[in-house]
Coordinates of C-alpha atoms in Angstrom, one line a residue:
M898 CA 12.8 126.5 83.8
T899 CA 16.7 127.0 84.4
L900 CA 18.8 124.2 84.3
G901 CA 22.3 123.5 85.4
V902 CA 24.3 121.3 82.5
V903 CA 22.0 120.0 79.7
V904 CA 22.8 116.6 78.3
V905 CA 20.6 116.3 75.1
G906 CA 20.1 112.4 74.0
A907 CA 19.6 109.4 76.6
G908 CA 21.2 106.7 74.8
L909 CA 24.3 105.0 76.7
V910 CA 26.7 107.7 75.4
G911 CA 24.5 110.3 77.0
L912 CA 23.7 108.3 80.2
C913 CA 27.5 108.0 80.6
T914 CA 28.0 111.6 80.2
A915 CA 25.6 112.5 82.8
F916 CA 26.8 110.2 85.4
E917 CA 30.6 111.3 85.0
I918 CA 29.2 114.8 85.4
T919 CA 27.8 113.5 88.9
E920 CA 30.9 111.8 89.4
I921 CA 33.3 114.8 88.5
S922 CA 31.0 117.6 90.1
K923 CA 30.2 115.2 93.2
G924 CA 26.9 116.5 93.2
T925 CA 27.6 120.1 93.4
M926 CA 26.1 120.7 89.7
P927 CA 22.5 120.3 88.6
V928 CA 22.3 118.0 85.6
S929 CA 19.6 117.4 83.2
V930 CA 19.0 114.9 80.7
I931 CA 16.7 115.6 77.7
D932 CA 15.0 113.0 75.6
P933 CA 11.4 112.3 74.9
A934 CA 12.3 108.2 74.5
P935 CA 15.2 107.5 76.9
V936 CA 17.2 104.2 75.2
G937 CA 14.7 104.4 72.5
G938 CA 17.3 104.6 69.7
A939 CA 20.7 102.9 68.9
T940 CA 21.3 101.5 72.3
R941 CA 18.2 99.7 72.5
Y942 CA 19.2 97.4 69.6
A943 CA 23.0 97.0 70.2
G944 CA 25.1 94.1 70.8
G945 CA 27.1 95.3 73.6
M946 CA 30.3 93.7 72.7
L947 CA 33.2 95.4 74.4
A948 CA 35.8 94.4 72.1
P949 CA 38.2 96.8 71.1
V950 CA 40.5 93.6 69.4
A951 CA 37.8 91.8 67.5
E952 CA 36.1 95.4 66.6
V953 CA 39.5 96.2 64.8
Q954 CA 38.9 97.0 61.6
Y955 CA 41.5 97.8 58.5
R956 CA 42.7 101.4 57.7
Q957 CA 40.9 102.9 61.1
E958 CA 44.2 103.4 63.1
A959 CA 42.7 106.4 64.4
L960 CA 39.9 104.9 66.4
Y961 CA 42.4 101.8 68.1
P962 CA 43.5 104.2 70.8
L963 CA 40.0 105.2 71.4
M964 CA 38.8 101.8 71.7
A965 CA 41.6 100.2 73.9
E966 CA 41.1 103.2 76.5
S967 CA 37.5 102.9 76.5
A968 CA 37.5 99.2 77.1
R969 CA 40.3 99.9 79.9
L970 CA 38.0 102.4 81.6
Y971 CA 35.0 100.3 81.5
P972 CA 35.4 97.6 84.7
D973 CA 35.9 101.1 87.0
L974 CA 32.6 102.5 85.2
V975 CA 30.8 99.4 86.0
R976 CA 31.9 99.4 89.7
R977 CA 30.8 102.9 90.4
V978 CA 27.5 102.6 88.5
A979 CA 27.0 99.2 90.8
R980 CA 27.8 101.3 94.0
A981 CA 25.2 104.0 93.0
T982 CA 22.3 101.5 92.3
D983 CA 20.7 98.3 93.4
L984 CA 20.0 97.0 89.9
P985 CA 22.2 94.8 87.8
T986 CA 24.8 96.5 85.3
G987 CA 24.7 93.3 82.8
Y988 CA 28.6 93.3 82.4
R989 CA 30.2 90.2 81.8
D990 CA 33.9 89.4 81.4
E991 CA 34.4 85.9 80.2
G992 CA 35.9 86.9 77.1
T993 CA 35.5 86.3 73.6
L994 CA 35.8 83.5 70.9
V995 CA 36.5 84.5 67.4
V996 CA 36.0 81.2 64.7
A997 CA 36.2 80.7 61.1
A998 CA 33.8 78.4 59.0
D999 CA 35.7 77.3 56.2
R1000 CA 39.3 77.9 54.7
A1001 CA 39.0 81.2 53.3
D1002 CA 37.2 82.1 56.6
A1003 CA 40.3 80.8 58.7
H1004 CA 42.5 82.9 56.0
H1005 CA 40.8 85.7 56.8
L1006 CA 41.0 85.2 60.6
R1007 CA 44.8 84.4 60.3
D1008 CA 45.7 87.7 58.1
L1009 CA 43.1 89.7 60.6
T1010 CA 44.9 88.3 63.5
D1011 CA 48.3 89.2 62.3
Y1012 CA 47.0 93.0 61.4
Q1013 CA 45.6 93.0 65.1
E1014 CA 49.1 92.0 66.7
A1015 CA 51.0 93.9 64.3
H1016 CA 48.8 97.1 66.2
G1017 CA 49.4 96.2 69.8
F1018 CA 46.6 93.6 70.3
H1019 CA 46.7 90.3 71.5
A1020 CA 45.0 87.5 70.4
E1021 CA 45.5 83.9 71.1
R1022 CA 45.3 81.4 68.5
L1023 CA 43.6 78.2 69.1
T1024 CA 42.9 74.6 67.5
V1025 CA 39.0 74.2 67.0
R1026 CA 39.7 71.2 69.5
Q1027 CA 41.0 73.6 71.9
A1028 CA 38.1 76.4 71.3
R1029 CA 35.3 73.4 71.7
R1030 CA 36.8 72.6 75.2
L1031 CA 35.9 76.3 75.8
E1032 CA 32.5 76.1 74.4
P1033 CA 31.4 72.4 73.5
A1034 CA 28.4 73.9 71.4
L1035 CA 30.8 74.9 68.6
S1036 CA 30.4 73.4 65.5
P1037 CA 33.5 70.6 64.8
L1038 CA 33.4 71.7 61.2
L1039 CA 34.8 75.1 61.9
A1040 CA 38.1 75.6 60.4
G1041 CA 39.9 78.3 62.8
A1042 CA 39.6 80.3 66.3
V1043 CA 41.0 82.5 68.2
S1044 CA 40.3 83.4 72.1
I1045 CA 40.6 87.0 73.1
P1046 CA 40.3 87.1 76.7
G1047 CA 40.1 90.8 77.2
D1048 CA 36.9 91.5 74.7
T1049 CA 34.0 91.4 77.3
Q1050 CA 30.3 92.4 77.4
V1051 CA 27.6 94.6 78.3
A1052 CA 23.9 94.3 78.1
P1053 CA 23.3 97.7 76.6
R1054 CA 19.4 98.0 77.9
V1055 CA 20.4 96.5 81.5
F1056 CA 23.2 98.5 81.7
A1057 CA 21.0 101.4 80.7
A1058 CA 18.4 100.8 83.3
A1059 CA 21.0 100.8 86.1
L1060 CA 22.4 104.2 84.9
I1061 CA 18.9 105.7 84.8
D1062 CA 18.3 104.7 88.3
A1063 CA 21.8 105.6 89.5
L1064 CA 21.2 109.1 88.2
K1065 CA 17.8 109.4 89.2
R1066 CA 18.9 109.0 92.7
R1067 CA 21.6 111.3 92.6
G1068 CA 18.5 114.0 91.7
V1069 CA 19.2 114.5 88.0
N1070 CA 16.1 115.6 86.0
F1071 CA 15.2 113.8 83.3
I1072 CA 12.8 115.8 80.8
P1073 CA 10.6 113.8 78.4
T1074 CA 10.4 116.2 75.4
R1075 CA 12.1 116.8 72.1
V1076 CA 15.1 119.7 71.5
T1077 CA 14.1 121.7 68.4
G1078 CA 17.2 124.0 68.5
I1079 CA 20.2 124.9 70.5
E1080 CA 21.1 128.6 70.6
N1081 CA 23.6 130.2 73.1
G1082 CA 22.8 128.1 76.1
S1083 CA 19.0 128.0 75.2
L1084 CA 17.4 125.0 74.3
H1085 CA 14.1 125.0 72.3
T1086 CA 12.0 122.5 72.9
G1087 CA 8.4 120.7 72.6
I1088 CA 7.8 122.3 76.4
G1089 CA 9.0 125.7 75.6
D1090 CA 12.6 127.4 75.9
L1091 CA 14.9 126.4 78.7
C1092 CA 18.1 128.2 79.7
T1093 CA 21.0 126.1 81.4
I1094 CA 22.7 128.2 84.2
D1095 CA 26.1 128.7 82.7
G1096 CA 25.2 127.8 79.2
Q1097 CA 26.9 124.1 79.4
V1098 CA 24.9 121.8 76.9
V1099 CA 26.3 118.2 75.9
L1100 CA 24.9 117.0 72.5
T1101 CA 24.6 113.2 72.5
A1102 CA 21.6 112.6 70.3
G1103 CA 22.6 110.3 68.2
L1104 CA 21.5 110.8 64.2
G1105 CA 19.2 113.9 65.8
A1106 CA 22.1 115.7 66.6
S1107 CA 22.6 116.8 62.8
A1108 CA 19.6 118.6 62.9
L1109 CA 20.7 120.8 66.2
H1110 CA 24.3 121.7 65.0
P1111 CA 25.3 122.6 61.3
G1112 CA 28.2 121.0 60.1
L1113 CA 27.6 117.3 61.8
R1114 CA 27.3 115.1 58.4
L1115 CA 26.0 112.1 60.0
R1116 CA 24.3 108.9 58.2
P1117 CA 22.0 105.9 59.5
V1118 CA 24.1 102.7 59.1
Y1119 CA 21.2 99.8 60.1
G1120 CA 22.0 96.9 62.4
D1121 CA 19.7 94.3 62.6
I1122 CA 19.8 91.9 65.7
L1123 CA 17.6 88.8 66.9
L1124 CA 17.2 87.7 70.3
A1125 CA 16.8 83.7 70.8
R1126 CA 15.8 81.9 74.1
C1127 CA 18.7 79.3 74.1
P1128 CA 19.8 79.2 77.9
G1129 CA 22.9 77.6 78.6
V1130 CA 24.3 77.1 75.3
L1131 CA 27.2 79.6 75.3
D1132 CA 29.4 81.3 78.3
R1133 CA 31.2 83.6 76.3
V1134 CA 30.4 85.8 73.3
V1135 CA 31.5 84.0 70.4
R1136 CA 31.9 85.9 66.6
G1137 CA 33.0 84.4 63.5
F1138 CA 33.1 84.7 59.4
V1139 CA 30.7 82.5 57.6
E1140 CA 31.7 82.9 54.1
D1141 CA 33.2 86.1 54.8
R1142 CA 30.1 87.5 56.5
P1143 CA 30.4 88.4 60.3
I1144 CA 28.4 86.8 62.9
Y1145 CA 28.3 87.1 66.6
L1146 CA 26.2 85.3 69.1
I1147 CA 26.2 87.0 72.4
P1148 CA 25.4 84.9 75.9
R1149 CA 22.6 86.7 77.9
G1150 CA 21.5 84.5 80.5
E1151 CA 18.1 83.0 79.1
T1152 CA 18.6 84.6 75.7
L1153 CA 21.2 85.0 73.1
A1154 CA 21.7 87.9 70.8
I1155 CA 22.4 87.4 67.3
G1156 CA 23.7 90.0 65.0
A1157 CA 26.1 91.6 62.8
T1158 CA 24.5 93.2 59.9
S1159 CA 25.5 96.5 58.9
R1160 CA 23.2 98.1 55.9
E1161 CA 23.0 101.4 54.5
D1162 CA 20.0 100.9 52.4
R1163 CA 18.0 103.6 54.4
R1164 CA 15.4 100.8 55.3
P1165 CA 14.7 101.2 58.8
D1166 CA 12.3 97.9 59.0
M1167 CA 14.0 94.6 59.4
P1168 CA 14.4 92.8 55.8
L1169 CA 13.6 89.0 55.9
S1170 CA 17.0 88.1 54.4
S1171 CA 18.4 89.4 57.5
V1172 CA 16.8 87.1 59.6
R1173 CA 17.4 84.2 57.1
D1174 CA 21.3 85.1 56.8
L1175 CA 21.8 85.6 60.9
V1176 CA 20.1 82.4 61.8
R1177 CA 21.9 80.6 58.9
D1178 CA 25.3 81.9 59.7
A1179 CA 24.5 81.3 63.7
C1180 CA 23.3 77.7 63.1
R1181 CA 26.8 77.1 61.2
V1182 CA 28.9 78.1 64.1
V1183 CA 26.5 76.8 67.0
P1184 CA 24.1 74.0 65.3
A1185 CA 21.9 74.2 68.7
V1186 CA 20.9 77.8 67.6
E1187 CA 18.6 75.9 65.2
E1188 CA 16.3 74.3 68.5
A1189 CA 16.0 78.1 69.9
G1190 CA 13.1 80.0 70.2
L1191 CA 13.0 83.7 68.5
V1192 CA 12.0 86.1 71.1
E1193 CA 12.7 89.5 69.6
W1194 CA 14.1 91.3 66.4
G1195 CA 14.8 94.6 65.8
T1196 CA 16.8 97.0 63.8
G1197 CA 18.6 100.4 65.1
A1198 CA 20.5 103.0 63.1
R1199 CA 23.3 103.7 64.4
P1200 CA 25.1 107.5 63.4
G1201 CA 28.2 107.4 61.1
T1202 CA 30.1 109.7 59.7
P1203 CA 32.1 110.4 56.7
D1204 CA 35.4 108.9 58.0
D1205 CA 33.4 106.7 60.9
L1206 CA 35.5 108.5 63.5
P1207 CA 33.0 109.9 66.2
Y1208 CA 32.5 113.5 66.7
L1209 CA 33.6 114.4 70.2
G1210 CA 34.8 117.9 71.4
R1211 CA 33.8 121.4 72.1
V1212 CA 32.1 123.6 69.3
G1213 CA 31.8 126.8 71.1
P1214 CA 31.3 128.4 74.9
G1215 CA 28.2 126.1 75.9
L1216 CA 28.3 123.3 73.6
V1217 CA 29.8 119.7 73.4
V1218 CA 29.2 117.5 70.6
S1219 CA 29.4 113.8 71.3
T1220 CA 28.0 111.5 68.7
G1221 CA 28.7 110.0 65.4
Y1222 CA 30.1 106.4 67.1
F1223 CA 28.8 104.3 64.6
R1224 CA 29.2 100.4 65.2
H1225 CA 31.2 101.3 68.5
G1226 CA 28.9 103.5 70.4
I1227 CA 28.5 101.0 73.5
L1228 CA 32.6 100.3 73.6
L1229 CA 33.2 104.2 73.5
A1230 CA 30.5 105.0 75.7
A1231 CA 33.0 104.8 78.8
L1232 CA 35.2 107.3 77.0
A1233 CA 32.7 109.4 75.5
G1234 CA 31.0 110.1 79.2
R1235 CA 34.3 110.8 81.0
A1236 CA 35.5 113.2 78.0
G1237 CA 32.1 114.7 77.6
A1238 CA 31.8 115.4 81.0
R1239 CA 35.2 116.8 81.8
L1240 CA 34.8 119.0 78.5
A1241 CA 31.4 120.3 80.1
L1242 CA 32.9 121.0 83.2
G1243 CA 35.8 123.5 81.7
E1244 CA 38.1 120.2 82.3
D1245 CA 40.9 118.9 79.9
P1246 CA 39.6 115.6 78.4
G1247 CA 42.2 113.2 79.3
L1248 CA 43.4 112.5 76.1
D1249 CA 44.0 113.5 72.2
L1250 CA 40.6 114.1 70.4
S1251 CA 42.2 116.0 67.6
A1252 CA 40.5 113.2 65.1
C1253 CA 37.1 113.4 66.7
D1254 CA 37.1 117.0 65.8
P1255 CA 33.3 117.8 65.3
Q1256 CA 34.1 120.7 62.9
R1257 CA 36.0 118.7 60.6
H1258 CA 33.6 118.3 57.9
K1259 CA 32.1 121.6 58.3
E1260 CA 32.0 123.3 54.8

């Protein structure tokens, strides 16, 4: 079997990359996506917050322009996907509130807001009363709040389903097998060797990418998430700090996604302590969560690099690497899709990717 451009990995980054290839090539380039279980990895258990401001972390300055640019690209990406499918995209733009549970958390929030503003990001400081006018279900005992109207969200599974439908309508070939090796434009897979027409492969296989290209140093960072039936409690994303622990609550129609854990204990299941902590902290911020019904729980393994910056760039005449997005895979998918597609088609990626050099940790 001979293929056109091949995307290895069907998480949200891979699906966005394949979609952008069809957009840029205007359907003239055959595209195949290879994955034994599309949307079965980190995308399935992601929160989906498009939050370049709230996600700002200390001493990760190289990430900030990437996050801001990807957030800027998202509305246009969503519009283009919506034109290519009848399925919903799961995109919501009501904005985000960030709250503090006690005085120490309020001090943390003030420091973080100062830091964000010093780096060109905007967050509107609110009183708790003002925050509760926006979201009446918030606890009256909170100690501080900020509003970030530009931080939005997308439901990862819903958006992934829309992308898959759009790609299939455009004739993209989905091959449900595992890639075991990549060599000079040939892919060794569970169904035999496959060859690309012009040797172009985009490796977006998350944690699995390290087994397919030497020099990629990826580690699993586990994130736990709960889905609770809690219709109408919140209109916008609420993030918070509870005794310095992060928490987020994401409204999704009838359900509420609750998360924010980040574990590197190499334990792929969900510890009961995570359930306890998430429920306790969510109830501290939004007391009505106590009445919610638990629908689903799970753990996703996100690919982290030694410096927590992604691997995004060309590593040879026929291979582009796009992985290592750590906690920002959904947010950065719009940028990763556009840049990965442009690189695969021989175009300029449109921004400086030197900090994301996939070979920077190669020994």
